[in-house]
Amino acid sequence: LPHHRSAPCEHNMPWEEDIDFSEDKYNEKCGIFGCWNVEKAAHTTYYGLVGLQHRGQEGAGMVTSHFKDKTQANEFRLHRGHGLVTDVFTSEDVQNLDGYHAIGHTRYSTAGGKTQIEGFQPFCVKYRMGNLALAHNGNLSNAGELRNFFENQGVLMQSTVDSELFLHLISHSKRSSQLDQIFDAMTQTEGAFSCIILTDTCLVAVRDPNGFRPLCIGKLAKRGPGGTDGYCLASETCALDLCKAEYVRDIEPGEMIVIDMNTVKTGTFSSLRLPAKFGTSQCIFEYVYFARPDSRIFGEFVTKVRRELGRQLAREHPVPEVPAGDPLPVVIPIPESAAHATLGFHEESVRMGRPCTMDLGFFRNPYVGRSFISPSQELRDLKVLCKFNPIEHVLKGKIVVVVDDSIVRGTTARQLVGLIYAAGAKEVHLRISSPPVTDPCFYGMDFPSKEELFANQYAGNVEAMAKWLRVTSLGYLAPEGLVEAATRSSGTKHCFCRACFTGVYPVPVAKGKDEW
């Protein structure tokens, strides 16, 4: 554990770097939601998407299915746009999206243009088998290969988003039934995909055989026409909570389930299994950072796992000991995602006989967005102060142990350390509840390039990283400790993907993948 003294005076100097908070955190790709046989399905889907807003803020969309008596046929209605869910949908928009069935999507892009509305989901098409709408969370690792195949066949692509490939695979399938076509399409894709598909007769949910991204089933008791039961699907259970749905279970890795009117009558789901090629590898970063702490994913509550990560971190990198009579170290989280790991870190530190207090060292302004009007050269520090303001009486004269979930480029962490010293801290020790991130993700997360990642800029030299961050010591959770803690606390029988920490990718990534 690197440990060195830093002169507090150098932390009081103006910071040299500009900072963009939207680029100094990892971003989830998207969130998906769907419901079947629900009165005012659009309203339920709207609130489900609000619950999943943290998984994507660039845009949102919704498709509803409405049976028209005049034509005796289903009509699919689509609405999508840029911005947050509350910006994309007005009350009138939601009112016009009538029907008992719906799917929705919140978007953060890495595979496809960020401003291209054609790439916003859900996708909605009509082909020889009827209507079809699709929402996808993840990334296809064989997207380049599939795209080249279709382009050579003369297929016109409407976007640069890999999710569109599902539509072409389904429409080109030689299978006779629509469900068989969907299953056939899913067997030809590799990588990360949790999908919700709405057809004229059913709602289909699919999770890739590796189980990279979460997806769960909820029940909306007596919320359908005539007091019948409705059902919903969501990336995380926090969306079910907002819709007052009962959690039923997770969709298993490699499982394809069908919800239709027979489900409404019997309460049972049709279930099929995709062939597995590479084993299971659920994304461990969902537990570390991405998922909401009040969600249950991969079968366990996120907050429970994050607390255990904090406990493991305390075992590996304890709170520094202080002489008798000196003020106890204070443990603080970087708000908001590190709060639960900090609770576990403090609990375990006290249990181990390393006395310390725990407090909130920063006020995080919830009203500041992702971009700022650039201040003058002399007031660059306002950029970080707009977002985080240190609480001086908590930090002054103290040995401060800061807990965070991860470090991306390091610029935010360095500036926050400067704020803590400026508030009068004697020492600053930084503890990270995940290992150093060394490799980009190809399975549905928006990571910087390998060269931009903080750990790679110092070739994994923790002491050099600590010196640049200006911290007294820096401790990362070991990869083995991360997996052990996550497995122990979640009780999962499945394995985890940790490619971003090791560079070992569980599903091969085709050449040219960076173009998607």
XYZ file of C-alpha atoms in Angstrom:
516
model
C 0.000 0.000 0.000
C 1.800 3.153 -1.143
C 2.064 5.736 1.608
C 3.753 9.088 1.472
C 3.375 12.507 3.016
C 2.225 15.349 0.804
C 2.701 19.001 1.524
C -0.771 20.441 2.120
C 0.264 23.806 0.702
C 0.470 22.499 -2.862
C -3.167 21.426 -2.683
C -4.274 24.991 -2.064
C -2.975 26.138 -5.436
C -5.424 26.714 -8.341
C -6.030 23.565 -10.370
C -4.459 23.317 -13.779
C -6.988 21.087 -15.505
C -10.396 21.719 -16.974
C -12.890 19.036 -16.051
C -15.965 17.512 -17.665
C -17.875 15.416 -15.152
C -19.770 13.599 -17.901
C -16.450 12.231 -19.192
C -14.961 11.284 -15.815
C -17.480 8.595 -14.995
C -18.455 5.429 -16.806
C -21.861 5.457 -18.447
C -24.389 2.690 -18.857
C -25.680 2.034 -22.341
C -29.422 2.028 -21.719
C -32.397 0.772 -19.781
C -35.349 -1.198 -21.125
C -38.902 -1.685 -19.913
C -42.016 -3.411 -21.219
C -45.518 -4.278 -20.065
C -48.306 -6.550 -21.245
C -52.047 -6.423 -20.569
C -51.922 -3.249 -18.474
C -54.483 -0.442 -18.352
C -52.785 2.758 -19.505
C -49.649 0.852 -20.472
C -47.955 4.050 -21.650
C -48.255 5.618 -18.199
C -46.772 2.528 -16.552
C -43.934 2.442 -19.081
C -43.274 6.157 -18.595
C -42.710 5.677 -14.872
C -40.690 2.535 -15.514
C -38.367 4.580 -17.742
C -38.100 7.308 -15.124
C -36.920 4.620 -12.715
C -34.270 3.574 -15.248
C -33.138 7.101 -16.097
C -29.693 6.518 -14.564
C -28.976 3.969 -17.299
C -29.249 6.523 -20.107
C -29.890 10.254 -20.375
C -29.372 11.087 -24.063
C -32.787 10.057 -25.268
C -35.869 7.950 -24.671
C -38.611 6.271 -26.634
C -41.782 4.212 -26.346
C -43.942 2.001 -28.557
C -47.500 1.013 -27.681
C -49.832 -1.540 -29.256
C -53.500 -0.644 -29.717
C -56.193 -2.816 -31.301
C -58.381 -0.746 -33.622
C -61.966 -1.948 -33.956
C -62.357 -0.123 -37.262
C -59.590 -2.052 -39.011
C -59.638 -5.120 -36.737
C -55.841 -4.866 -36.557
C -53.155 -3.772 -34.120
C -51.639 -0.350 -34.528
C -48.156 0.330 -33.142
C -47.466 3.914 -32.135
C -43.947 5.246 -31.633
C -42.658 8.325 -29.833
C -38.976 9.045 -29.153
C -36.727 12.040 -28.712
C -33.627 13.598 -27.213
C -33.159 14.242 -23.526
C -34.486 12.922 -20.242
C -37.702 10.920 -20.034
C -39.539 13.886 -18.530
C -38.403 16.054 -21.446
C -39.212 13.575 -24.205
C -42.793 12.799 -23.102
C -45.445 15.401 -22.346
C -48.757 14.457 -20.761
C -50.341 14.707 -24.204
C -47.700 12.415 -25.709
C -48.362 9.731 -23.119
C -52.131 10.124 -23.521
C -51.862 9.586 -27.268
C -49.867 6.375 -26.812
C -52.911 4.250 -26.075
C -53.086 0.487 -25.750
C -52.613 -2.294 -23.212
C -49.083 -3.251 -24.277
C -45.887 -1.163 -24.489
C -42.097 -1.191 -24.481
C -39.686 1.656 -23.708
C -36.007 2.525 -23.805
C -33.642 5.064 -22.246
C -30.486 5.636 -24.229
C -26.827 6.309 -23.675
C -24.971 5.505 -26.879
C -21.575 4.070 -27.570
C -22.492 1.987 -30.600
C -23.998 4.487 -33.000
C -24.292 8.244 -33.312
C -25.390 10.145 -30.243
C -27.627 12.592 -32.094
C -29.007 10.315 -34.810
C -32.710 9.962 -34.064
C -32.882 6.933 -36.391
C -30.729 5.102 -33.879
C -32.965 5.887 -30.922
C -35.027 3.001 -29.608
C -37.371 1.245 -29.504
C -37.177 0.276 -33.174
C -40.603 -0.235 -34.719
C -41.217 -2.020 -38.034
C -43.876 -3.932 -39.924
C -42.906 -6.947 -41.999
C -44.515 -10.073 -43.479
C -45.313 -11.547 -40.035
C -46.846 -8.364 -38.627
C -45.741 -5.587 -36.298
C -42.513 -5.749 -34.350
C -40.890 -3.382 -31.852
C -37.546 -3.962 -30.111
C -35.562 -2.432 -27.240
C -32.002 -3.627 -26.588
C -29.496 -3.136 -23.771
C -25.923 -4.210 -24.510
C -23.472 -4.541 -27.387
C -23.054 -7.258 -29.996
C -19.445 -8.369 -30.259
C -20.045 -9.787 -33.764
C -21.870 -6.675 -34.997
C -19.278 -5.852 -37.670
C -19.484 -9.332 -39.142
C -23.291 -9.261 -39.230
C -23.404 -5.789 -40.710
C -21.004 -6.757 -43.503
C -23.147 -9.788 -44.296
C -26.335 -7.770 -44.658
C -24.698 -4.973 -46.626
C -23.318 -7.545 -49.072
C -26.881 -8.842 -49.422
C -28.043 -5.355 -50.417
C -29.889 -4.655 -47.157
C -30.383 -0.951 -46.474
C -29.324 -0.023 -42.940
C -31.274 2.783 -41.302
C -28.762 3.520 -38.519
C -25.293 2.703 -37.235
C -26.706 1.078 -34.092
C -25.974 -2.629 -33.646
C -29.472 -3.182 -32.206
C -30.909 -2.760 -35.722
C -29.256 -6.033 -36.701
C -31.813 -7.962 -34.638
C -34.572 -6.698 -36.937
C -32.756 -7.875 -40.074
C -31.933 -11.246 -38.536
C -35.594 -11.738 -37.617
C -36.982 -10.612 -40.979
C -34.478 -12.742 -42.944
C -35.037 -15.886 -40.884
C -36.387 -18.885 -42.839
C -38.375 -20.130 -39.837
C -42.141 -20.312 -40.286
C -43.395 -18.731 -37.031
C -42.529 -15.328 -35.634
C -41.359 -16.719 -32.296
C -39.099 -19.186 -34.079
C -37.707 -16.311 -36.161
C -36.911 -14.343 -32.997
C -35.241 -17.377 -31.424
C -33.281 -18.020 -34.627
C -32.056 -14.407 -34.661
C -30.878 -14.569 -31.072
C -28.798 -17.684 -31.730
C -26.825 -15.821 -34.410
C -25.717 -12.953 -32.177
C -22.815 -12.864 -29.752
C -21.968 -10.502 -26.938
C -24.288 -8.681 -24.572
C -27.998 -8.417 -25.208
C -30.981 -8.088 -22.963
C -33.921 -7.488 -25.294
C -37.629 -6.827 -24.998
C -39.648 -7.436 -28.173
C -43.292 -6.505 -28.675
C -45.324 -8.304 -31.340
C -49.021 -8.346 -32.213
C -49.598 -11.358 -29.975
C -46.995 -11.338 -27.208
C -44.162 -9.717 -25.302
C -40.807 -11.490 -25.591
C -37.801 -11.066 -23.292
C -34.357 -12.471 -24.061
C -31.109 -12.459 -22.109
C -27.847 -13.492 -23.753
C -26.308 -16.818 -22.663
C -23.504 -15.029 -20.793
C -26.047 -12.951 -18.851
C -24.035 -9.735 -19.139
C -26.950 -7.343 -18.523
C -29.753 -7.732 -15.957
C -33.422 -8.251 -16.823
C -36.317 -9.155 -14.532
C -40.040 -9.929 -14.540
C -42.698 -8.111 -12.531
C -46.401 -8.707 -11.946
C -49.034 -5.970 -11.948
C -51.864 -7.689 -10.104
C -55.369 -6.757 -11.315
C -53.984 -3.881 -13.406
C -55.259 -5.237 -16.708
C -58.654 -4.878 -18.431
C -61.483 -6.257 -16.303
C -59.249 -6.703 -13.279
C -56.971 -9.240 -14.963
C -53.282 -9.426 -14.129
C -50.643 -7.556 -16.087
C -46.930 -8.219 -16.401
C -43.857 -6.107 -16.927
C -40.141 -6.461 -17.703
C -37.335 -4.170 -16.596
C -33.555 -3.836 -16.520
C -33.692 -3.267 -12.755
C -36.234 -3.790 -9.991
C -36.204 -0.090 -9.069
C -38.420 0.397 -12.145
C -40.842 -2.213 -10.789
C -40.973 -0.370 -7.455
C -41.944 2.870 -9.155
C -44.727 1.103 -11.040
C -45.860 -0.730 -7.870
C -45.187 -4.076 -9.515
C -44.348 -7.253 -7.635
C -40.941 -8.732 -8.414
C -41.374 -12.267 -9.785
C -37.869 -13.358 -10.753
C -34.844 -12.641 -12.917
C -34.709 -13.902 -16.464
C -31.884 -16.439 -16.494
C -28.813 -16.159 -18.736
C -29.703 -17.613 -22.132
C -33.424 -17.643 -21.397
C -36.137 -16.430 -23.763
C -39.566 -16.043 -22.191
C -42.919 -15.282 -23.801
C -45.702 -13.340 -22.088
C -49.062 -13.550 -23.854
C -52.759 -13.863 -23.063
C -52.194 -17.436 -21.919
C -49.833 -15.995 -19.283
C -52.629 -13.674 -18.164
C -54.964 -16.679 -17.761
C -52.544 -19.139 -16.151
C -49.763 -17.016 -14.641
C -47.123 -19.114 -16.435
C -44.488 -18.153 -18.992
C -43.311 -20.057 -22.029
C -39.537 -20.433 -21.748
C -36.842 -21.421 -24.244
C -33.071 -21.731 -23.839
C -30.470 -20.319 -26.200
C -27.394 -22.477 -26.805
C -24.446 -21.447 -24.632
C -20.983 -21.053 -26.172
C -18.897 -19.258 -23.575
C -20.393 -19.903 -20.135
C -21.862 -17.183 -17.916
C -20.243 -13.826 -17.189
C -22.560 -11.327 -15.525
C -21.180 -7.779 -15.516
C -19.638 -7.179 -12.097
C -19.561 -3.429 -12.745
C -23.352 -3.393 -12.426
C -22.779 -4.099 -8.741
C -19.787 -1.761 -8.435
C -21.327 1.357 -9.950
C -24.005 1.215 -12.648
C -27.123 -0.218 -11.037
C -29.168 1.789 -8.584
C -28.472 0.784 -4.961
C -32.174 0.144 -4.305
C -32.353 -2.381 -7.159
C -32.107 -6.136 -7.053
C -30.056 -7.487 -9.963
C -28.590 -10.919 -10.656
C -30.761 -12.130 -7.774
C -29.507 -9.823 -5.007
C -29.879 -6.263 -3.742
C -27.151 -3.941 -5.008
C -26.717 -2.218 -1.648
C -25.956 -5.556 0.049
C -23.191 -6.334 -2.439
C -21.707 -2.833 -2.300
C -21.513 -2.989 1.487
C -19.601 -6.259 1.212
C -17.237 -4.682 -1.317
C -16.567 -1.978 1.271
C -15.892 -4.580 3.958
C -13.468 -6.414 1.702
C -11.751 -3.125 0.895
C -11.278 -2.446 4.614
C -9.637 -5.850 5.044
C -7.248 -5.274 2.175
C -6.482 -1.592 2.826
C -7.319 -0.689 6.432
C -7.853 2.719 7.937
C -4.475 4.180 9.015
C -3.632 3.843 12.694
C -3.201 7.016 14.714
C -1.375 7.637 18.006
C -3.415 7.468 21.192
C -5.094 10.758 21.951
C -5.112 11.953 18.320
C -8.430 12.579 16.561
C -9.812 9.445 14.947
C -9.698 9.236 11.137
C -12.953 10.146 9.422
C -14.263 8.007 6.556
C -16.275 9.830 3.888
C -17.857 8.711 0.590
C -17.695 10.423 -2.763
C -21.419 10.960 -3.302
C -23.543 9.270 -4.348
C -22.505 5.876 -5.708
C -19.840 5.163 -3.047
C -22.170 5.648 -0.077
C -22.994 1.975 0.511
C -19.418 0.757 0.080
C -18.431 3.386 2.642
C -20.933 1.973 5.144
C -19.391 -1.470 4.786
C -15.860 -0.075 4.948
C -16.586 1.729 8.215
C -18.402 -1.244 9.774
C -15.529 -3.608 9.005
C -12.871 -1.125 10.118
C -14.478 -0.815 13.555
C -14.929 -4.593 13.778
C -11.225 -5.091 12.975
C -10.179 -2.768 15.779
C -9.316 0.180 13.536
C -11.433 2.887 15.191
C -12.713 5.670 12.947
C -15.760 7.829 12.489
C -17.939 8.115 9.394
C -19.437 11.324 8.044
C -20.489 13.159 4.911
C -17.582 15.260 3.719
C -19.177 16.758 0.606
C -22.427 18.363 -0.355
C -23.271 17.290 -3.889
C -25.397 19.806 -5.755
C -28.186 17.781 -7.411
C -29.201 20.664 -9.688
C -25.974 20.923 -11.659
C -26.075 19.233 -15.054
C -23.332 17.609 -17.050
C -22.019 20.733 -18.747
C -20.884 24.094 -17.406
C -20.287 27.555 -18.739
C -16.492 27.712 -18.717
C -15.267 30.097 -16.024
C -12.340 32.426 -16.359
C -8.779 31.180 -16.019
C -8.613 32.423 -12.428
C -11.820 30.649 -11.371
C -11.438 27.205 -12.895
C -11.973 25.658 -9.464
C -15.618 26.766 -9.691
C -16.188 23.890 -12.088
C -15.720 21.336 -9.345
C -17.224 23.552 -6.628
C -20.427 23.802 -8.655
C -20.840 20.055 -8.209
C -19.148 19.305 -4.859
C -18.674 21.548 -1.861
C -16.540 20.247 1.047
C -17.978 20.444 4.561
C -15.134 22.105 6.449
C -15.984 21.179 10.025
C -16.001 17.482 9.085
C -12.584 17.625 7.406
C -10.523 20.281 9.174
C -7.570 18.896 11.118
C -8.571 15.300 10.344
C -6.992 12.307 8.705
C -9.567 11.718 5.963
C -10.196 8.354 4.307
C -12.144 8.855 1.081
C -14.037 5.917 -0.430
C -14.990 5.899 -4.117
C -16.222 3.137 -6.409
C -13.769 3.633 -9.284
C -11.396 6.024 -11.020
C -11.771 6.772 -14.727
C -9.362 9.450 -15.893
C -8.504 10.654 -12.406
C -9.225 14.339 -12.985
C -12.273 14.477 -10.727
C -10.550 12.535 -7.945
C -7.523 14.839 -8.057
C -9.646 17.950 -7.801
C -11.742 16.542 -4.955
C -8.579 15.706 -3.049
C -7.527 19.307 -3.518
C -10.829 20.488 -2.045
C -10.375 18.244 0.994
C -6.913 19.641 1.669
C -8.190 23.190 1.125
C -10.792 22.474 3.841
C -7.950 21.791 6.287
C -7.431 18.008 6.220
C -4.099 16.731 7.600
C -3.929 13.667 5.344
C -6.075 12.218 2.577
C -6.177 8.447 1.999
C -8.092 7.226 -1.040
C -9.776 3.808 -1.101
C -11.403 2.404 -4.263
C -13.974 -0.407 -4.002
C -12.933 -1.945 -7.339
C -9.618 -2.798 -9.013
C -7.848 -0.421 -11.429
C -9.758 -0.292 -14.722
C -7.301 -1.172 -17.489
C -9.392 -2.179 -20.503
C -12.474 -0.894 -22.351
C -15.817 -2.682 -22.307
C -17.308 -4.194 -25.470
C -20.445 -5.502 -23.805
C -22.577 -2.437 -23.251
C -20.685 0.116 -21.150
C -19.239 3.415 -22.281
C -15.581 3.399 -21.228
C -12.777 5.672 -22.390
C -10.097 4.252 -24.656
C -7.403 2.055 -23.151
C -4.903 4.918 -23.403
C -7.176 7.364 -21.560
C -7.790 5.142 -18.546
C -6.015 6.475 -15.469
C -4.330 3.229 -14.429
C -2.785 2.780 -17.874
C -1.295 6.271 -17.861
C 0.942 5.082 -15.022
C 1.373 1.472 -16.202
C -0.469 0.258 -13.094
C 2.055 1.865 -10.713
C -0.142 2.620 -7.709
C 2.510 4.720 -5.992
C 2.855 6.936 -9.078
C -0.927 7.249 -9.293
C -1.093 8.246 -5.630
C 1.542 10.909 -6.166
C -0.335 12.445 -9.109
C -3.605 12.369 -7.170
C -1.765 14.044 -4.238
C -3.063 11.521 -1.717
C -1.178 10.176 1.285
C -2.026 6.609 0.262
C -4.078 4.858 -2.421
C -5.647 1.416 -2.132
C -7.628 -0.477 -4.776
C -9.702 -3.593 -4.163
C -7.935 -6.608 -5.692
C -9.671 -8.393 -8.617
C -9.853 -11.608 -6.586
C -11.278 -9.757 -3.589
C -13.902 -8.102 -5.777
C -15.141 -11.392 -7.215
C -15.047 -13.162 -3.842
C -17.002 -10.388 -2.135
C -19.591 -10.140 -4.926
C -20.058 -13.909 -5.067
C -20.228 -14.246 -1.282
C -22.807 -11.504 -0.818
C -24.974 -12.255 -3.863
C -24.977 -16.030 -3.528
C -24.987 -16.310 -7.322
C -24.190 -19.582 -9.031
C -23.036 -17.697 -12.124
C -19.611 -16.267 -12.941
C -18.807 -12.579 -13.406
C -17.228 -10.682 -16.280
C -14.202 -8.662 -15.136
C -12.672 -7.924 -18.536
C -12.342 -4.215 -17.717
C -9.929 -5.155 -14.894
C -8.062 -8.010 -16.572
C -8.335 -7.598 -20.350
C -9.645 -11.170 -20.567
C -12.852 -11.008 -22.621
C -15.302 -13.901 -22.085
C -16.787 -13.521 -25.583
C -14.397 -12.898 -28.501
C -14.538 -9.376 -29.883
C -14.419 -9.212 -33.678
C -11.993 -6.890 -35.414
C -13.496 -3.558 -36.301
C -15.726 -3.602 -33.215
C -14.539 -0.094 -32.260
C -16.388 1.249 -35.294
C -19.701 0.221 -33.741
